[in-house]
Amino acid sequence: MSTDCRPRGLFITFEGIDGAGKSTHLATLAELLRSQGREVQVTREPGGTALAEKLRACLLHDPMDALTEVLLVFAARRDHLLRVIEPALAAGRVVLCDRFTDATFAYQGHGRGFDRDVLQTLERWVQEQADGQLRQPDLTLWFDVSPEQAAQRLSGVRMPDRFEAEPQAFFERVRAGYAARAAAAPTRIVRLDATQPVESVWTQVLAICRQRGIVA
Ligand code: TMP
């Protein structure tokens, strides 16, 4: 019989188009979980390690073709998984990650029109675990907002990066990409109506987390 009474690690990801407001809720959920005694690892993609943060800077600011972009995204993810996500899950922490592979399928797959079979192959290379299973989030919160509303929220906040500078049609495709991912994994990916005011979006986050036994 196992004598290990650490809580099971949990992997929760936050997704949505730029300007959806997900990062605010990630921080609030981290605070709530900590107040309830959970150890929480807050992290993000691309990024989360020294190497992956360097790759993030390239991805957000350096011109490159779609294949280079995809390879950098997965290189960053590999380093992040090995150094941060897997160790945190093994230690029983709750990992709250701002974006993960759903973003790759939405942005590179749907947004850029990159070959989805290739994305699936890279996903397997990068996320396959010792038992042959793919590492996937236990829960993905998809903050769904229209590209018009997201653009309004972002306008004038700072200089747009390479993704934020994309036209509205790009974000329409990315949004459709998230919708397709959610339809294919309806238990894992939960859509939130992120057009609502912050408090009401937080109420939705809380309801899902309570339903799943993640918070008391
Ligand atoms: P952030 O501003 O939400 O941190 O995300 C950085 C940008 O990176 C965002 O515009 C989406 C983009 N991105 C991809 O294109 N593919 C990916 O796989 C990830 C994780 C992010």
Coordinates of C-alpha atoms and ligand atoms in Angstrom, one line a residue:
M1 CA 0.0 0.0 0.0
S2 CA 1.3 3.5 -0.8
T3 CA 2.1 5.7 2.1
D4 CA 2.4 8.8 -0.1
C5 CA -0.4 11.1 1.0
R6 CA 0.6 14.1 -1.2
P7 CA -2.3 15.4 -3.3
R8 CA -2.4 14.3 -6.9
G9 CA -0.8 16.8 -9.3
L10 CA -3.3 18.7 -11.5
F11 CA -2.6 20.3 -14.8
I12 CA -4.9 23.2 -15.7
T13 CA -4.4 25.4 -18.8
F14 CA -5.9 28.7 -19.8
E15 CA -6.6 29.5 -23.4
G16 CA -8.2 32.0 -25.7
I17 CA -7.4 34.6 -28.3
D18 CA -5.2 37.6 -27.3
G19 CA -7.2 40.0 -25.2
A20 CA -9.6 37.3 -23.8
G21 CA -8.6 38.2 -20.2
K22 CA -7.4 34.7 -19.1
S23 CA -4.3 35.8 -17.2
T24 CA -6.2 37.8 -14.6
H25 CA -8.3 34.7 -13.7
L26 CA -5.2 32.5 -13.6
A27 CA -3.7 34.7 -10.9
T28 CA -6.9 34.8 -8.9
L29 CA -7.3 31.0 -9.1
A30 CA -3.6 30.6 -8.0
E31 CA -4.3 32.8 -4.9
L32 CA -7.5 30.9 -4.0
L33 CA -5.8 27.5 -4.3
R34 CA -2.9 28.6 -2.2
S35 CA -5.3 29.9 0.5
Q36 CA -6.8 26.4 0.5
G37 CA -3.5 24.8 1.2
R38 CA -2.5 23.7 -2.3
E39 CA 1.0 24.1 -3.7
V40 CA 0.6 26.0 -7.0
Q41 CA 3.0 26.4 -10.0
V42 CA 2.1 29.3 -12.1
T43 CA 3.7 29.2 -15.6
R44 CA 3.2 30.1 -19.2
E45 CA 3.8 29.1 -22.8
P46 CA 5.7 29.9 -24.7
G47 CA 8.1 30.3 -21.8
G48 CA 8.4 29.0 -18.2
T49 CA 12.1 28.2 -18.3
A50 CA 15.2 30.3 -19.1
L51 CA 15.5 28.7 -22.5
A52 CA 11.8 28.8 -23.3
E53 CA 11.6 32.5 -22.4
K54 CA 14.4 33.2 -24.9
L55 CA 12.5 31.3 -27.5
R56 CA 9.3 33.3 -26.5
A57 CA 11.1 36.6 -27.2
C58 CA 12.1 35.3 -30.7
L59 CA 8.5 34.0 -31.3
L60 CA 6.9 37.3 -30.3
H61 CA 9.2 39.6 -32.1
D62 CA 11.4 38.1 -34.8
P63 CA 10.1 37.6 -38.3
M64 CA 10.1 33.8 -39.3
D65 CA 8.2 31.4 -41.4
A66 CA 5.4 29.1 -40.1
L67 CA 7.5 26.0 -39.8
T68 CA 10.2 27.8 -37.8
E69 CA 7.5 29.1 -35.6
V70 CA 6.1 25.7 -35.0
L71 CA 9.5 24.2 -34.3
L72 CA 10.3 26.9 -31.8
V73 CA 6.9 26.5 -30.0
F74 CA 7.5 22.8 -29.6
A75 CA 11.2 23.2 -28.6
A76 CA 10.1 25.6 -25.9
R77 CA 7.3 23.2 -24.8
R78 CA 9.7 20.3 -24.5
D79 CA 12.1 22.2 -22.2
H80 CA 9.2 23.5 -20.2
L81 CA 7.6 20.1 -19.8
L82 CA 10.8 18.4 -18.7
R83 CA 12.1 21.1 -16.3
V84 CA 8.9 22.6 -14.9
I85 CA 5.6 20.9 -15.6
E86 CA 6.4 17.2 -15.1
P87 CA 8.4 17.8 -11.9
A88 CA 5.7 20.0 -10.4
L89 CA 3.0 17.4 -11.2
A90 CA 5.1 14.6 -9.8
A91 CA 5.4 16.7 -6.6
G92 CA 1.6 17.0 -6.3
R93 CA 1.3 20.6 -7.3
V94 CA -1.4 22.3 -9.2
V95 CA 0.1 23.6 -12.4
L96 CA -1.7 26.6 -13.8
C97 CA -0.3 27.2 -17.3
D98 CA -1.2 30.2 -19.5
R99 CA -1.6 28.4 -22.8
F100 CA -0.4 25.0 -24.0
T101 CA -0.8 22.8 -27.1
D102 CA -4.4 23.9 -27.8
A103 CA -2.8 27.2 -28.6
T104 CA -0.6 25.6 -31.2
F105 CA -3.5 23.9 -32.9
A106 CA -5.5 27.2 -32.8
Y107 CA -2.8 29.7 -33.8
Q108 CA -0.4 27.7 -36.0
G109 CA -3.0 25.1 -37.2
H110 CA -6.1 27.2 -37.8
G111 CA -4.6 30.8 -37.7
R112 CA -1.6 30.1 -40.0
G113 CA -3.1 27.1 -41.8
F114 CA -0.2 24.9 -40.8
D115 CA -0.5 21.1 -41.5
R116 CA -2.3 19.6 -38.5
D117 CA -0.9 16.1 -39.0
V118 CA 2.6 17.5 -38.6
L119 CA 1.4 19.3 -35.4
Q120 CA 0.1 16.0 -34.1
T121 CA 3.4 14.2 -34.8
L122 CA 5.3 16.9 -33.0
E123 CA 2.8 16.8 -30.1
R124 CA 3.5 13.1 -29.8
W125 CA 7.3 13.5 -29.9
V126 CA 7.2 16.3 -27.2
Q127 CA 4.4 15.1 -24.9
E128 CA 4.6 11.3 -24.9
Q129 CA 5.2 9.9 -21.4
A130 CA 7.0 6.7 -20.4
D131 CA 3.7 4.8 -20.4
G132 CA 2.9 5.9 -24.0
Q133 CA 0.2 8.3 -23.0
L134 CA 0.3 11.9 -24.2
R135 CA 0.7 14.5 -21.4
Q136 CA -2.5 16.6 -21.7
P137 CA -4.1 19.1 -19.3
D138 CA -6.7 17.7 -16.8
L139 CA -8.8 20.8 -17.5
T140 CA -8.6 23.6 -20.0
L141 CA -10.5 26.8 -19.5
W142 CA -11.2 28.4 -22.8
F143 CA -12.0 32.1 -22.5
D144 CA -14.1 32.8 -25.5
V145 CA -14.5 36.3 -26.7
S146 CA -15.1 37.8 -30.1
P147 CA -12.0 39.2 -32.0
E148 CA -13.7 42.7 -32.0
Q149 CA -14.0 42.7 -28.2
A150 CA -10.5 41.4 -27.7
A151 CA -9.1 44.0 -30.1
Q152 CA -10.9 46.7 -28.1
R153 CA -9.4 45.4 -24.8
L154 CA -5.9 45.4 -26.3
S155 CA -6.0 48.7 -28.2
G156 CA -3.4 51.1 -26.9
V157 CA -2.3 48.9 -24.0
R158 CA 1.2 48.4 -25.5
M159 CA 3.0 47.9 -28.8
P160 CA 1.4 44.8 -30.3
D161 CA 3.7 41.8 -30.7
R162 CA 3.9 39.6 -33.9
F163 CA 0.7 37.7 -33.0
E164 CA -1.3 40.7 -31.6
A165 CA -0.5 42.6 -34.8
E166 CA -2.4 40.0 -36.9
P167 CA -5.7 41.1 -38.6
Q168 CA -9.1 40.3 -37.2
A169 CA -9.6 37.5 -39.8
F170 CA -6.6 35.7 -38.2
F171 CA -8.2 35.8 -34.8
E172 CA -11.5 34.6 -36.3
R173 CA -9.7 31.5 -37.5
V174 CA -7.9 31.0 -34.2
R175 CA -11.2 31.2 -32.4
A176 CA -12.7 28.6 -34.7
G177 CA -9.6 26.5 -33.9
Y178 CA -10.4 26.7 -30.2
A179 CA -14.1 25.8 -30.9
A180 CA -13.0 22.7 -32.9
R181 CA -10.6 21.6 -30.2
A182 CA -13.4 22.1 -27.6
A183 CA -15.9 20.1 -29.7
A184 CA -13.3 17.2 -30.0
A185 CA -12.5 17.2 -26.2
P186 CA -15.7 18.4 -24.5
T187 CA -14.8 17.0 -21.1
R188 CA -11.4 18.5 -20.9
I189 CA -12.0 21.8 -22.6
V190 CA -14.7 24.1 -21.0
R191 CA -15.8 27.2 -22.8
L192 CA -16.4 30.3 -20.7
D193 CA -18.3 33.3 -21.9
A194 CA -15.5 35.8 -21.6
T195 CA -17.5 38.7 -23.1
Q196 CA -19.0 39.2 -19.6
P197 CA -17.5 41.5 -16.9
V198 CA -14.5 40.1 -15.0
E199 CA -16.6 39.2 -11.9
S200 CA -19.0 37.2 -13.9
V201 CA -16.2 35.4 -15.8
W202 CA -14.6 34.6 -12.4
T203 CA -18.0 33.2 -11.2
Q204 CA -17.9 30.8 -14.2
V205 CA -14.3 29.8 -13.4
L206 CA -15.2 29.1 -9.8
A207 CA -18.2 27.0 -10.7
I208 CA -16.2 24.7 -13.0
C209 CA -13.4 24.4 -10.4
R210 CA -15.9 23.5 -7.7
Q211 CA -17.8 21.1 -10.0
R212 CA -14.4 19.3 -10.7
G213 CA -13.4 19.2 -7.0
I214 CA -10.4 21.5 -7.7
V215 CA -11.4 24.1 -5.1
A216 CA -13.5 23.8 -2.0
Ligands
TMP1 P1 0.4 35.3 -24.4 O1 0.6 36.8 -24.8 O2 -1.0 34.9 -24.1 O3 1.4 35.0 -23.3 O4 0.8 34.4 -25.6 C1 1.9 34.7 -26.5 C2 1.5 34.5 -27.9 O5 2.0 33.3 -28.3 C3 0.0 34.6 -28.2 O6 -0.2 35.6 -29.2 C4 -0.3 33.2 -28.8 C5 1.1 32.7 -29.2 N1 1.2 31.2 -29.2 C6 1.2 30.5 -30.3 O7 1.0 31.1 -31.4 N2 1.3 29.2 -30.3 C7 1.5 28.5 -29.1 O8 1.6 27.3 -29.1 C8 1.5 29.3 -27.9 C9 1.7 28.6 -26.6 C10 1.3 30.6 -28.0

